[in-house]
mmCIF file of C-alpha atoms and ligand atoms in Angstrom:
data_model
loop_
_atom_site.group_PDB
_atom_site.id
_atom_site.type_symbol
_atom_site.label_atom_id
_atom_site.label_comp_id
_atom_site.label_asym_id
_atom_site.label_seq_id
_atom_site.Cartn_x
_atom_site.Cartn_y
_atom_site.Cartn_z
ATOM 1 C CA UNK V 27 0.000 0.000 0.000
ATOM 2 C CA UNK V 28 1.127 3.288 -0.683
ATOM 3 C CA UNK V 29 -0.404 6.649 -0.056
ATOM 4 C CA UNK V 30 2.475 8.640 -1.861
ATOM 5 C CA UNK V 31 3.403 8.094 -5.969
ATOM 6 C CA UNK V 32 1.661 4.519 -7.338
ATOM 7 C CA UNK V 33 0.543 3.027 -10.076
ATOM 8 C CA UNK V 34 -2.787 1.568 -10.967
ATOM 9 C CA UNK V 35 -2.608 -1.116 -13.166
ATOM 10 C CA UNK V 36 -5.794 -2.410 -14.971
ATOM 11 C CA UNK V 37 -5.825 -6.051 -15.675
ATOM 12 C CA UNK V 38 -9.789 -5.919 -17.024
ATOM 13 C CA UNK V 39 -7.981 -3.142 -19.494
ATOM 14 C CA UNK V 40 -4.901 -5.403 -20.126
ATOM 15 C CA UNK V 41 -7.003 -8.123 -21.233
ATOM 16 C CA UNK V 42 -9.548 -6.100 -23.608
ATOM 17 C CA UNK V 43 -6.291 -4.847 -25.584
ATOM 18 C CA UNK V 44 -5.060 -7.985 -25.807
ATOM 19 C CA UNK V 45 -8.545 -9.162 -27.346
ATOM 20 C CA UNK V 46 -8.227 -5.863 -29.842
ATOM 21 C CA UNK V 47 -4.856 -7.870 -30.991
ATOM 22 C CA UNK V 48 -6.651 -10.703 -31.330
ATOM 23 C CA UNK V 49 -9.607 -9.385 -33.239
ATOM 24 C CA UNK V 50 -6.419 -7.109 -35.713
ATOM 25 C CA UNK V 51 -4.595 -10.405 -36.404
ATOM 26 C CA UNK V 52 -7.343 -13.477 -36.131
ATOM 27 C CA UNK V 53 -5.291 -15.657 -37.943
ATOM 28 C CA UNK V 54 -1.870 -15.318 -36.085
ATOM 29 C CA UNK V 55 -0.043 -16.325 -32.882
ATOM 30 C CA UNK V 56 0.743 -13.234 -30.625
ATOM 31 C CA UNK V 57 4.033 -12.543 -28.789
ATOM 32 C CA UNK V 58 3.356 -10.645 -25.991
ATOM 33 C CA UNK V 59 6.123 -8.303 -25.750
ATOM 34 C CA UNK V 60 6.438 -7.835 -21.931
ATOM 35 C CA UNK V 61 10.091 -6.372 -21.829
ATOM 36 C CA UNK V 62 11.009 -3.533 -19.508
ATOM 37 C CA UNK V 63 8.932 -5.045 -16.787
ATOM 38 C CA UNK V 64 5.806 -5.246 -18.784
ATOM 39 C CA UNK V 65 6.623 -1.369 -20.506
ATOM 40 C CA UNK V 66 6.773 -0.436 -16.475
ATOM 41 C CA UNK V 67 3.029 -2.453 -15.528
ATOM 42 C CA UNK V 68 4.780 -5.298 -13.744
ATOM 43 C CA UNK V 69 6.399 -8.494 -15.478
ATOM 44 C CA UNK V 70 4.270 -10.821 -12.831
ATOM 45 C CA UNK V 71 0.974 -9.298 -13.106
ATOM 46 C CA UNK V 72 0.550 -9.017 -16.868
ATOM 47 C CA UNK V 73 2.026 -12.170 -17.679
ATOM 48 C CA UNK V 74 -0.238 -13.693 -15.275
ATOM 49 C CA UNK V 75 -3.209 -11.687 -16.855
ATOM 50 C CA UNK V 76 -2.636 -13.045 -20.746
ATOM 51 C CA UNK V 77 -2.535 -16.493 -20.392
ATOM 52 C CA UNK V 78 -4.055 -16.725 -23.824
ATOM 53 C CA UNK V 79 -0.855 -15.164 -25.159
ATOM 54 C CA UNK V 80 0.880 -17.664 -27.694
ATOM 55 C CA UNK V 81 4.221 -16.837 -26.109
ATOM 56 C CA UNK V 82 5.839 -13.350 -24.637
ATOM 57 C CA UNK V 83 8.658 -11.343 -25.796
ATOM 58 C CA UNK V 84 11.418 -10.012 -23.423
ATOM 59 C CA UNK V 85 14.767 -8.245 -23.956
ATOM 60 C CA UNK V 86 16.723 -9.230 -21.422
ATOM 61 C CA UNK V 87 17.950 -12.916 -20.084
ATOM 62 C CA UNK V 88 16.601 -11.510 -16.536
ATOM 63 C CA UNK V 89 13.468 -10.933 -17.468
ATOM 64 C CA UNK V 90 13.247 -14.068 -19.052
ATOM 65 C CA UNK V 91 14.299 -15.872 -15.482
ATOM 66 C CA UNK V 92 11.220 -13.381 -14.303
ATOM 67 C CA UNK V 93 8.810 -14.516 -15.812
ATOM 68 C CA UNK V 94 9.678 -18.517 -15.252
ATOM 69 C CA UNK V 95 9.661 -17.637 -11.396
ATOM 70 C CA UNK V 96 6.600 -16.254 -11.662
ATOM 71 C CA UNK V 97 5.312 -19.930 -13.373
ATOM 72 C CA UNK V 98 5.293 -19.014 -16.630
ATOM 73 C CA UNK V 99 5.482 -22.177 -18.937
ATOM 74 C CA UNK V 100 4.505 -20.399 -22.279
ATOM 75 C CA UNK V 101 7.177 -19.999 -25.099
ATOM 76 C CA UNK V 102 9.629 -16.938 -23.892
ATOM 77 C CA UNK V 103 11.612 -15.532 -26.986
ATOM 78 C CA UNK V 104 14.759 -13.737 -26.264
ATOM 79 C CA UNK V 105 14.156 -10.777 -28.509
ATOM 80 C CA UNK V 106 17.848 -9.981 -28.842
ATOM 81 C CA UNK V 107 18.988 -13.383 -28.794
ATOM 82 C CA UNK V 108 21.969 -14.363 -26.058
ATOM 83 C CA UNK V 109 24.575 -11.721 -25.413
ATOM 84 C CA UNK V 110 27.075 -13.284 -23.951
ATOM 85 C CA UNK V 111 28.344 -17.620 -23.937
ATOM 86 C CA UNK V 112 27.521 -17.204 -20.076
ATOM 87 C CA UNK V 113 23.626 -17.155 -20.859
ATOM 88 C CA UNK V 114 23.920 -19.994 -22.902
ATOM 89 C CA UNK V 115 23.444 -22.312 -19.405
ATOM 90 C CA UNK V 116 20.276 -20.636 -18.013
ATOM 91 C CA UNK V 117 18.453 -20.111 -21.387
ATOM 92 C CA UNK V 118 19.009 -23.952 -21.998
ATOM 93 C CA UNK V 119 17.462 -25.005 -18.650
ATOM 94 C CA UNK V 120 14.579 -22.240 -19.114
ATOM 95 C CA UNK V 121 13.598 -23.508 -22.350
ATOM 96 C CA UNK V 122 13.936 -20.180 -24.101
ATOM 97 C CA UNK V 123 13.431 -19.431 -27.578
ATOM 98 C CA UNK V 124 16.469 -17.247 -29.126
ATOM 99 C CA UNK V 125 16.597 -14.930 -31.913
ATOM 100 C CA UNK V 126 20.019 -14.713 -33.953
ATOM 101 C CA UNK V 127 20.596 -11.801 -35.425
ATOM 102 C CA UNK V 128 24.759 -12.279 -35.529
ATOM 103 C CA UNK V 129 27.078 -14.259 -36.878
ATOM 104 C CA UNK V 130 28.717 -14.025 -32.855
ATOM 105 C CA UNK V 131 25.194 -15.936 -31.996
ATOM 106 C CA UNK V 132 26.251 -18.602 -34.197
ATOM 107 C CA UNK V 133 29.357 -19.052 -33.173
ATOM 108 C CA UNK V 134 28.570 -18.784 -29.673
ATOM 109 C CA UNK V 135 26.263 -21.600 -30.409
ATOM 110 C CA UNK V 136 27.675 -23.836 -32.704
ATOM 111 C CA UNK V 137 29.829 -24.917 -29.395
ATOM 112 C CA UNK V 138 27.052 -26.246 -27.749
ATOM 113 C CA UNK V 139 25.445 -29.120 -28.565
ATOM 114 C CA UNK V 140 22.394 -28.603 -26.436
ATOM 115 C CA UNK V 141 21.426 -26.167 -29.512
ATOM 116 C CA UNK V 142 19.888 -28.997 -31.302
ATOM 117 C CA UNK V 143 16.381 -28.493 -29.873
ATOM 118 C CA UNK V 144 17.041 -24.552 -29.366
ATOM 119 C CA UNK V 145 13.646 -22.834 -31.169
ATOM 120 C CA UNK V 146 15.790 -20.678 -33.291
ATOM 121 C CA UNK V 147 13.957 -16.965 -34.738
ATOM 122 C CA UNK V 148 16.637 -15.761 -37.356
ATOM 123 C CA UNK V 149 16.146 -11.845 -37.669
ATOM 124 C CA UNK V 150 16.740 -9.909 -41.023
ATOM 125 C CA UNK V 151 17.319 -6.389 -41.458
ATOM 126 C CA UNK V 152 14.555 -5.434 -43.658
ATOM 127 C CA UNK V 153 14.934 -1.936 -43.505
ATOM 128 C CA UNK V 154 15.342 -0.957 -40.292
ATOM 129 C CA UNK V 155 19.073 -0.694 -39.989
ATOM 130 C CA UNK V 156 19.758 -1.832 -36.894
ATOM 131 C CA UNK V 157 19.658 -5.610 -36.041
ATOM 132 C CA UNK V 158 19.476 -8.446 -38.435
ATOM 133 C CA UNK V 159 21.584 -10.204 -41.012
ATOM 134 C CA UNK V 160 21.482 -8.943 -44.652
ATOM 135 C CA UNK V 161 18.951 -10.931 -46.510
ATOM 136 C CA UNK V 162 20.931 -10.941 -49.499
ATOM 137 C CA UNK V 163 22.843 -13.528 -47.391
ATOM 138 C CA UNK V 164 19.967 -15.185 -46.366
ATOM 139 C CA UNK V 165 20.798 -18.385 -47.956
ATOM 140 C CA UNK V 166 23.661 -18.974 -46.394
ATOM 141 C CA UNK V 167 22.189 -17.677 -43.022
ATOM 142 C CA UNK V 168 19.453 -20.482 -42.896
ATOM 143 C CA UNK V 169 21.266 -23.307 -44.144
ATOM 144 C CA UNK V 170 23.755 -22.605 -41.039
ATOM 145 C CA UNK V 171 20.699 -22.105 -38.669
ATOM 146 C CA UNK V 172 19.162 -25.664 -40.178
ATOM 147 C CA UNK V 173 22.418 -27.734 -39.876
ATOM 148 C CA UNK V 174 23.046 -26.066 -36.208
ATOM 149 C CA UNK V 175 19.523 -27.380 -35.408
ATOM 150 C CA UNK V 176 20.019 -31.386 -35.581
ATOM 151 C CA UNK V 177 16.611 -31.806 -35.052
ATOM 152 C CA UNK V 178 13.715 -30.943 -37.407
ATOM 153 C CA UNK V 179 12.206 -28.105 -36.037
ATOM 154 C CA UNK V 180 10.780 -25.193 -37.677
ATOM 155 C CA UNK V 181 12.599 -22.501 -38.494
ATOM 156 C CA UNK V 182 11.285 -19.280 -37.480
ATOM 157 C CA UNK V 183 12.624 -15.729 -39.940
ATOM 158 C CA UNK V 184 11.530 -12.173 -38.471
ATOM 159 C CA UNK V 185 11.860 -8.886 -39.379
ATOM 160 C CA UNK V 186 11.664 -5.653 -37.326
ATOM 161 C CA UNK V 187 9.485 -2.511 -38.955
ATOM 162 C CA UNK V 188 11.130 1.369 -38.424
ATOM 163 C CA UNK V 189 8.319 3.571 -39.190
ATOM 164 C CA UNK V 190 5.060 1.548 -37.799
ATOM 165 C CA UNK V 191 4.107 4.705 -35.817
ATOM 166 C CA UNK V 192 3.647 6.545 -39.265
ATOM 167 C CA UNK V 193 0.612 5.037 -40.745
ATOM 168 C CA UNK V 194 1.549 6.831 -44.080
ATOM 169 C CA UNK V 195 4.709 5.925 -44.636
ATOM 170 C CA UNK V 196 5.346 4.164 -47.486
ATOM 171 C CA UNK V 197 8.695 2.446 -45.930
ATOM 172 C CA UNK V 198 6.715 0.185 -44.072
ATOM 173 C CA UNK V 199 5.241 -1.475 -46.802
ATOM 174 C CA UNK V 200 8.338 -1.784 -48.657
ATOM 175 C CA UNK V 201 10.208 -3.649 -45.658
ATOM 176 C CA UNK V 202 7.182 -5.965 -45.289
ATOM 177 C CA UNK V 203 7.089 -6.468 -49.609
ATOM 178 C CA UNK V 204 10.882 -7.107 -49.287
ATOM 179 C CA UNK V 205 10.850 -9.239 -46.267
ATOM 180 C CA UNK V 206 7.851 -11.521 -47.803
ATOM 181 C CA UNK V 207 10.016 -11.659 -50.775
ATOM 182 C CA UNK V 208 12.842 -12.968 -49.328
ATOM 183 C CA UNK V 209 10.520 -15.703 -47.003
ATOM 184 C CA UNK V 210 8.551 -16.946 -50.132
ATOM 185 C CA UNK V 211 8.707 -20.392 -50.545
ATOM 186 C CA UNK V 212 11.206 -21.035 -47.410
ATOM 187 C CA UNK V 213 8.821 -22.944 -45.563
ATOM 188 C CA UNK V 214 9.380 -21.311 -42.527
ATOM 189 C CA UNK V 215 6.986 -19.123 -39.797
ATOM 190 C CA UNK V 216 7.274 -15.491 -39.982
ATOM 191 C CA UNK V 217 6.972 -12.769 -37.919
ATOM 192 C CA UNK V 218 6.969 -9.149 -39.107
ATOM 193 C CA UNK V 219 4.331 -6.736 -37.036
ATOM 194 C CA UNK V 220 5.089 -4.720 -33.903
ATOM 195 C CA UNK V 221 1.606 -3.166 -32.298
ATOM 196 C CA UNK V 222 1.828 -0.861 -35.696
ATOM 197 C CA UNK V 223 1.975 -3.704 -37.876
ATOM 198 C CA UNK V 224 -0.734 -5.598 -35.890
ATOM 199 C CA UNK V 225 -3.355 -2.824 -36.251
ATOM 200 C CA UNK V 226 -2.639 -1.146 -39.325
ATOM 201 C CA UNK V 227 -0.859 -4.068 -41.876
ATOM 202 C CA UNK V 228 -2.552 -6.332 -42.700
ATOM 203 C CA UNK V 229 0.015 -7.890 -44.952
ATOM 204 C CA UNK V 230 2.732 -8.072 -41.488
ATOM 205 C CA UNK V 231 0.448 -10.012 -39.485
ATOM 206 C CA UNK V 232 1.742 -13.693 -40.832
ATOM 207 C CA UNK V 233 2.374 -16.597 -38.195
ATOM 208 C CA UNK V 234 3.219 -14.157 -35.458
ATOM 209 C CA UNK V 235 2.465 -10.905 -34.413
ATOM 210 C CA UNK V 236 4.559 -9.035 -31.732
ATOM 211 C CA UNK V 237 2.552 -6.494 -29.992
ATOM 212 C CA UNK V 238 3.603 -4.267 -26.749
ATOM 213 C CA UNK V 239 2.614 -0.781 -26.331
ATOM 214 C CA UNK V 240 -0.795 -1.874 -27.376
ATOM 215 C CA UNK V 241 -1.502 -3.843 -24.987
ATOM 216 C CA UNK V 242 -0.975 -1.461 -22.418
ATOM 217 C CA UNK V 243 -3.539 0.603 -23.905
ATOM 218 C CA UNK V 244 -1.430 3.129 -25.689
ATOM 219 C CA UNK V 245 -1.368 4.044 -28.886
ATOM 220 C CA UNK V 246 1.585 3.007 -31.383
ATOM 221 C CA UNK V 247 0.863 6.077 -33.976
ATOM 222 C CA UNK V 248 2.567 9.727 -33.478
ATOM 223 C CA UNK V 249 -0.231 11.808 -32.724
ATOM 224 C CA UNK V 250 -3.407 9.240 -31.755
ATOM 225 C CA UNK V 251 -4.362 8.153 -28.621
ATOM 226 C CA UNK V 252 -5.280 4.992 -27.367
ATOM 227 C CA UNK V 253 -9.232 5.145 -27.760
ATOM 228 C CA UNK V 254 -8.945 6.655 -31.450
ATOM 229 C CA UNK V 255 -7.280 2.695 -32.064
ATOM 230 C CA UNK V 256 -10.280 0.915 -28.996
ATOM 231 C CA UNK V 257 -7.636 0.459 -26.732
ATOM 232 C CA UNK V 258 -7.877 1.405 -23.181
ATOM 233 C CA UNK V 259 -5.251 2.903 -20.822
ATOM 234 C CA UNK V 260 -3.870 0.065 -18.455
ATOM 235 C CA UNK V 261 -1.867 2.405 -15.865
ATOM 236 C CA UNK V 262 -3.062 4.982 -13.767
ATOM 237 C CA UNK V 263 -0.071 7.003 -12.032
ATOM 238 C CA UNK V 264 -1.327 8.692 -9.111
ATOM 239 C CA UNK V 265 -0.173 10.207 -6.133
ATOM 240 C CA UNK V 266 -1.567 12.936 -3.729
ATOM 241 C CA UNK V 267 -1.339 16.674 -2.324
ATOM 242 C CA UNK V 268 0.819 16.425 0.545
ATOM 243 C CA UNK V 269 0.455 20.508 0.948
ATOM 244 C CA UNK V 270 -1.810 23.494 0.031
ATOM 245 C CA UNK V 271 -0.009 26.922 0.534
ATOM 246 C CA UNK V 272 -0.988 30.342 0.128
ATOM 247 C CA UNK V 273 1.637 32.407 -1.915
ATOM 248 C CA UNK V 274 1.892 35.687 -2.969
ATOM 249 C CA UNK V 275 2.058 37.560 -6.368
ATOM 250 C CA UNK V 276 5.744 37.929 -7.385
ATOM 251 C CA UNK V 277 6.726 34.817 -4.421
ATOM 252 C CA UNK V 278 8.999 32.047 -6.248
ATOM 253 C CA UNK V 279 7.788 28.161 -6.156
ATOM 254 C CA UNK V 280 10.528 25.589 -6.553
ATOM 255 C CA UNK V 281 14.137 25.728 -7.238
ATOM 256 C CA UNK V 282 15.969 27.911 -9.115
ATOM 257 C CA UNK V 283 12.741 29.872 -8.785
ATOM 258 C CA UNK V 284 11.715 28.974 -12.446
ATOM 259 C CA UNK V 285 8.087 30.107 -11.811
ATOM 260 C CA UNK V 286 6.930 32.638 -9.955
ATOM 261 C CA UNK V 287 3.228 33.675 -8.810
ATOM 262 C CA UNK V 288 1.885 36.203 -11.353
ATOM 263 C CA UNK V 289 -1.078 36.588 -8.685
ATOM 264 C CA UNK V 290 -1.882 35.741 -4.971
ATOM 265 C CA UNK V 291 -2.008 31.547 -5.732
ATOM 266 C CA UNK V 292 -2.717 28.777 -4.303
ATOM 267 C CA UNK V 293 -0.328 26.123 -4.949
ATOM 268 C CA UNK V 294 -0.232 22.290 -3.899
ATOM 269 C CA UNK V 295 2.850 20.386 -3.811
ATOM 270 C CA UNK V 296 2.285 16.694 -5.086
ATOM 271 C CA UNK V 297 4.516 13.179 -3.519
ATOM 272 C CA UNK V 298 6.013 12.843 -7.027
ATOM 273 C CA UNK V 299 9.103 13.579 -8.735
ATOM 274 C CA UNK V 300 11.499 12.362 -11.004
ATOM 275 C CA UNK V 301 12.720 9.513 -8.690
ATOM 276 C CA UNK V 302 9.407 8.290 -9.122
ATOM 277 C CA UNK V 303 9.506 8.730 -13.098
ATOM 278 C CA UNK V 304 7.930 11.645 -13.814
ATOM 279 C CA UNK V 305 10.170 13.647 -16.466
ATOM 280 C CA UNK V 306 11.893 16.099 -14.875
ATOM 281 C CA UNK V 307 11.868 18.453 -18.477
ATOM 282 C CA UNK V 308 7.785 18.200 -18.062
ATOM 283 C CA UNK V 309 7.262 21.642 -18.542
ATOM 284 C CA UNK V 310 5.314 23.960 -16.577
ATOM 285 C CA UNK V 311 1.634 23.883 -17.963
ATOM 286 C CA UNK V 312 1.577 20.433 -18.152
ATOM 287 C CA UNK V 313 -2.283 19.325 -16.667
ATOM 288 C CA UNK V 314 -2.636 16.542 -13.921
ATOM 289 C CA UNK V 315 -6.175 15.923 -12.635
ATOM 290 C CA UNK V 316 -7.423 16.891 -9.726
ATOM 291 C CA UNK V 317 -10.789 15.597 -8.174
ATOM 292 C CA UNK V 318 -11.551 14.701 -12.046
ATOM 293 C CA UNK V 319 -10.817 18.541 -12.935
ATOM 294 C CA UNK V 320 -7.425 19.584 -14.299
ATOM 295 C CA UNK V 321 -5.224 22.060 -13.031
ATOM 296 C CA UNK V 322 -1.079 22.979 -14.288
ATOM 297 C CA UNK V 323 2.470 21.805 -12.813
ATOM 298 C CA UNK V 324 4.410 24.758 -12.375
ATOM 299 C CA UNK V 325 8.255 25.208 -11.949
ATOM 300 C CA UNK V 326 10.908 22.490 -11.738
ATOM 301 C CA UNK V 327 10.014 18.875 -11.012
ATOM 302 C CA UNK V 328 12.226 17.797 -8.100
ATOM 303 C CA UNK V 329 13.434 14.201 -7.470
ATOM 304 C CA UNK V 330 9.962 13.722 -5.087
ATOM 305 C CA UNK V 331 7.761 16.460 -5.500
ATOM 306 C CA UNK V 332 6.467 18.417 -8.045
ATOM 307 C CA UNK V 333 4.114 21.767 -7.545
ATOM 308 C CA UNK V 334 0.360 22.737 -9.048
ATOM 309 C CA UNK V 335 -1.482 25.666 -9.526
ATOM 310 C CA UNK V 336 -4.692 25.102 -7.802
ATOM 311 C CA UNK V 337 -5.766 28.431 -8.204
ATOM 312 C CA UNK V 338 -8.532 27.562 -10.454
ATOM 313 C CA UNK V 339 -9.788 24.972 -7.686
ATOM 314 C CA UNK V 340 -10.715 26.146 -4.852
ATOM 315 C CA UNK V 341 -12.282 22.960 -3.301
ATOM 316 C CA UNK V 342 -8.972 21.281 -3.513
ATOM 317 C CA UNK V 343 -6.989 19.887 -0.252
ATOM 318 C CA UNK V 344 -3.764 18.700 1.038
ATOM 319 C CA UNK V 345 -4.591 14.967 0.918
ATOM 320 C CA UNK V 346 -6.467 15.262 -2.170
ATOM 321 C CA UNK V 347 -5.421 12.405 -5.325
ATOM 322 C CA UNK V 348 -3.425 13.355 -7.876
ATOM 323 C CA UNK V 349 -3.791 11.731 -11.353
ATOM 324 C CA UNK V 350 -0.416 12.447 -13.615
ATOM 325 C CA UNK V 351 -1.415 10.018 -16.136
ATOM 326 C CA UNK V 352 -4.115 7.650 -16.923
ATOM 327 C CA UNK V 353 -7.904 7.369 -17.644
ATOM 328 C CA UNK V 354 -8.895 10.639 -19.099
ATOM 329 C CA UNK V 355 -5.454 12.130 -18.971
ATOM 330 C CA UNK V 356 -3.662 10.218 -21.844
ATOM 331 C CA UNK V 357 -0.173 9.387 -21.078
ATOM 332 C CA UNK V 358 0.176 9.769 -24.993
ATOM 333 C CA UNK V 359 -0.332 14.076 -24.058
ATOM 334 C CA UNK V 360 1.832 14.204 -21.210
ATOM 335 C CA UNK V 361 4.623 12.522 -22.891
ATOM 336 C CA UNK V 362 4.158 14.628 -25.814
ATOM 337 C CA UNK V 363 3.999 17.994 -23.591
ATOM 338 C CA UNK V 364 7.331 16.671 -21.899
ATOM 339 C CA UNK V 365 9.416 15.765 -25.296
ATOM 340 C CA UNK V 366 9.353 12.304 -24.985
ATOM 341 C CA UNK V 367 7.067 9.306 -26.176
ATOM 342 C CA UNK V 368 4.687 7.559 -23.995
ATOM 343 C CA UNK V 369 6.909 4.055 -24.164
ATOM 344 C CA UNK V 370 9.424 5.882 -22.455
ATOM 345 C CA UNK V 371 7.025 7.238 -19.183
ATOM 346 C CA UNK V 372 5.807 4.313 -18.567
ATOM 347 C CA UNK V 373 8.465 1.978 -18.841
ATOM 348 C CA UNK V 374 10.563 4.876 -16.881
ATOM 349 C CA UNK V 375 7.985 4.551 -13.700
ATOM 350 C CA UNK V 376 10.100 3.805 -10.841
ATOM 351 C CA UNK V 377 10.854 0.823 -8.549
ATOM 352 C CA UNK V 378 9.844 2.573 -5.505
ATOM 353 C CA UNK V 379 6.541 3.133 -7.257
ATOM 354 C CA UNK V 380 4.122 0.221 -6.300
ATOM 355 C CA UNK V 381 1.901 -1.161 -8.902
ATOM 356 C CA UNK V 382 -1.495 -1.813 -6.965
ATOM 357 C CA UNK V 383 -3.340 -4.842 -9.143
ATOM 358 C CA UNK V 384 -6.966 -3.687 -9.859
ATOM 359 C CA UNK V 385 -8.048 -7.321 -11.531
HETATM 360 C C1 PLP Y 4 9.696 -4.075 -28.422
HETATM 361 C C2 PLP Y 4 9.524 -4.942 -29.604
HETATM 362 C C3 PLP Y 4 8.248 -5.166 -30.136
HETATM 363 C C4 PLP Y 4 6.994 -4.470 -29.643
HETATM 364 O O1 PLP Y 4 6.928 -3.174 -30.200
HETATM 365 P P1 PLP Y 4 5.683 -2.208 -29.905
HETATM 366 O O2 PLP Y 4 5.943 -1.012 -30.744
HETATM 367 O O3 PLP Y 4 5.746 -1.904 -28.449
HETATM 368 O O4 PLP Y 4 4.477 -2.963 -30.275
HETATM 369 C C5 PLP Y 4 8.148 -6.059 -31.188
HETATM 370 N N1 PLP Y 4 9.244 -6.675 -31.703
HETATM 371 C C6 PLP Y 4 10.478 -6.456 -31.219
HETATM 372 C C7 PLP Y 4 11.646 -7.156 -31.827
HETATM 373 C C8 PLP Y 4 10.666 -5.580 -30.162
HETATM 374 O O5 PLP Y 4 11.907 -5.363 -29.692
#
């Protein structure tokens, strides 16, 4: 429990989204991409809450070991594949699937003959230009993926897409005609779409789709929200007014005494700050709610508290909640107002925050 900075986190909401990915893609198997501690909702939780997921996504080996503490037995892909030969022990005895996206991978694994039964996801660089072999080598690529795997397994090829979040940008569909060129005929599974892909091409969905910010309600296009693509927010970041003060016209709030009162205020101080994840560039202006009505930060944010004008309302208290993001204050606004993308706030929501289950 927690009467300072937490987070809300809507399971019923989780679930719905993941139901919108099903109802985008009803012919694929979805990856739940659950990396960064669920985009900041809690590994545990939302693993726990999409059981009907085909498999989940992580970045990291650790969150991998996560989520088979918490009893996951679903198929857990490695998204990056192993890093280092010191993995290679703890993602055979967790049963992980690996992507390659390096020759190191290979060699790395071409030591180990516990690799025979590894469910191998090769990754091409389709147009993205970051991970991925070249598909013009892609001949070569699979043939050493099939003779690495021993056993007959399918082979699974995946490609990454740059400019999902632009719905019309003609690059995506040119990484998606290229990559389906290059998988033609290879009897493999593919897997192509990120949340943009899922909900907006058609032509990426194939064997696997990959969704994550969708699923936590947000929306993966620059300049929508959430509802405009039926998904609903999934965290609520809250906290409360630990102080109501009377200040005077021309009195400084904060440090560095970046805002001062251009009237007799009122001005609350709020139990959050950037140690709890809240950006500390989120400019002055920038609405929270208040008792459903919204009202402006002012001045710095400091590492635990940030202020509000609550000039405009009156009834307000020291006590009172404080909504920073969440229901009808999109995150996708605030992290717009503070010059950064919602994946980025809420995977940036802090470990001292607690994420109270509402299931
Ligand atoms: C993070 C990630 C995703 C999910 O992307 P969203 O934009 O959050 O849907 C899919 N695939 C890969 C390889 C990723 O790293």
């Amino acid at each position: 429990m927690s009467f300072a900075a937490n987070a809300e986190i809507d399971l019923k909401a989780l679930h719905s989204n993941f139901l919108r990915a099903r109802q985008a893609a009803p012919h694929s198997n979805i990856l739940a991409v659950v990396k960064a501690n669920a985009y900041g909702h809690g590994t545990e939780a939302v693993a726990r809450a999409l059981t009907e997921a085909d498999g989940f996504g992580v970045a990291r080996l650790n969150e991998a070991i996560a989520l088979r503490r918490a009893g996951i037995r679903h198929k857990v892909l490695l998204l990056e594949g192993p890093m280092h030969m010191d993995e290679l022990a703890d993602i055979v005895r967790l049963e992980l699937d690996l992507v390659i996206h390096h020759t190191f991978q290979f060699d790395m694994l071409e030591g180990c003959a516990q690799f025979q039964r590894a469910n191998l996801w090769l990754k091409f660089d389709s147009g993205m230009g970051r991970l991925g072999f070249d598909i013009r080598n892609g001949g070569e690529i699979l043939a050493r993926a099939r003779r690495l795997q021993a056993v007959d397994q399918p082979l699974r090829l995946m490609t990454h897409l740059a400019n999902a979040d632009d719905r019309d940008d003609d690059h995506t569909a040119r990484q998606i005609e290229r990559f389906l060129e290059f998988t033609d005929g290879r009897d493999c599974e593919i897997s192509i779409a990120n949340s943009g892909g899922t909900l907006a091409w058609a032509q990426s969905h194939q064997d696997w789709v990959r969704p994550g910010i969708m699923l936590y309600g947000i929306s993966p296009f620059a300049g929508r929200l959430g509802r405009d693509c039926d998904l609903a927010p999934v965290m609520r970041l809250r906290t409360r007014l630990i102080a109501k003060n009377r200040m005077r016209k021309g009195q400084s709030v904060g440090y560095s005494g970046l805002w001062r009162c251009p009237r007799d205020s009122w001005v609350g101080i709020a139990a959050i700050g950037y140690a709890d994840g809240l950006p500390r560039h989120t400019p002055t202006g920038t609405p929270v709610l208040i008792n459903g009505e919204k009202a402006p930060l002012i001045g710095r944010v400091s590492m635990d508290m940030v202020a509000v004008d609550l000039s405009d309302l009156p009834a307000s208290a020291a006590g009172d909640e404080v909504v920073l993001w969440g229901g009808e204050l999109p995150v996708e606004e605030i992290a717009r107002a503070a010059g950064s993308i919602p994946y980025e706030l809420v995977c940036r929501v802090a470990p001292r925050v607690p994420r109270l289950i509402l299931d």
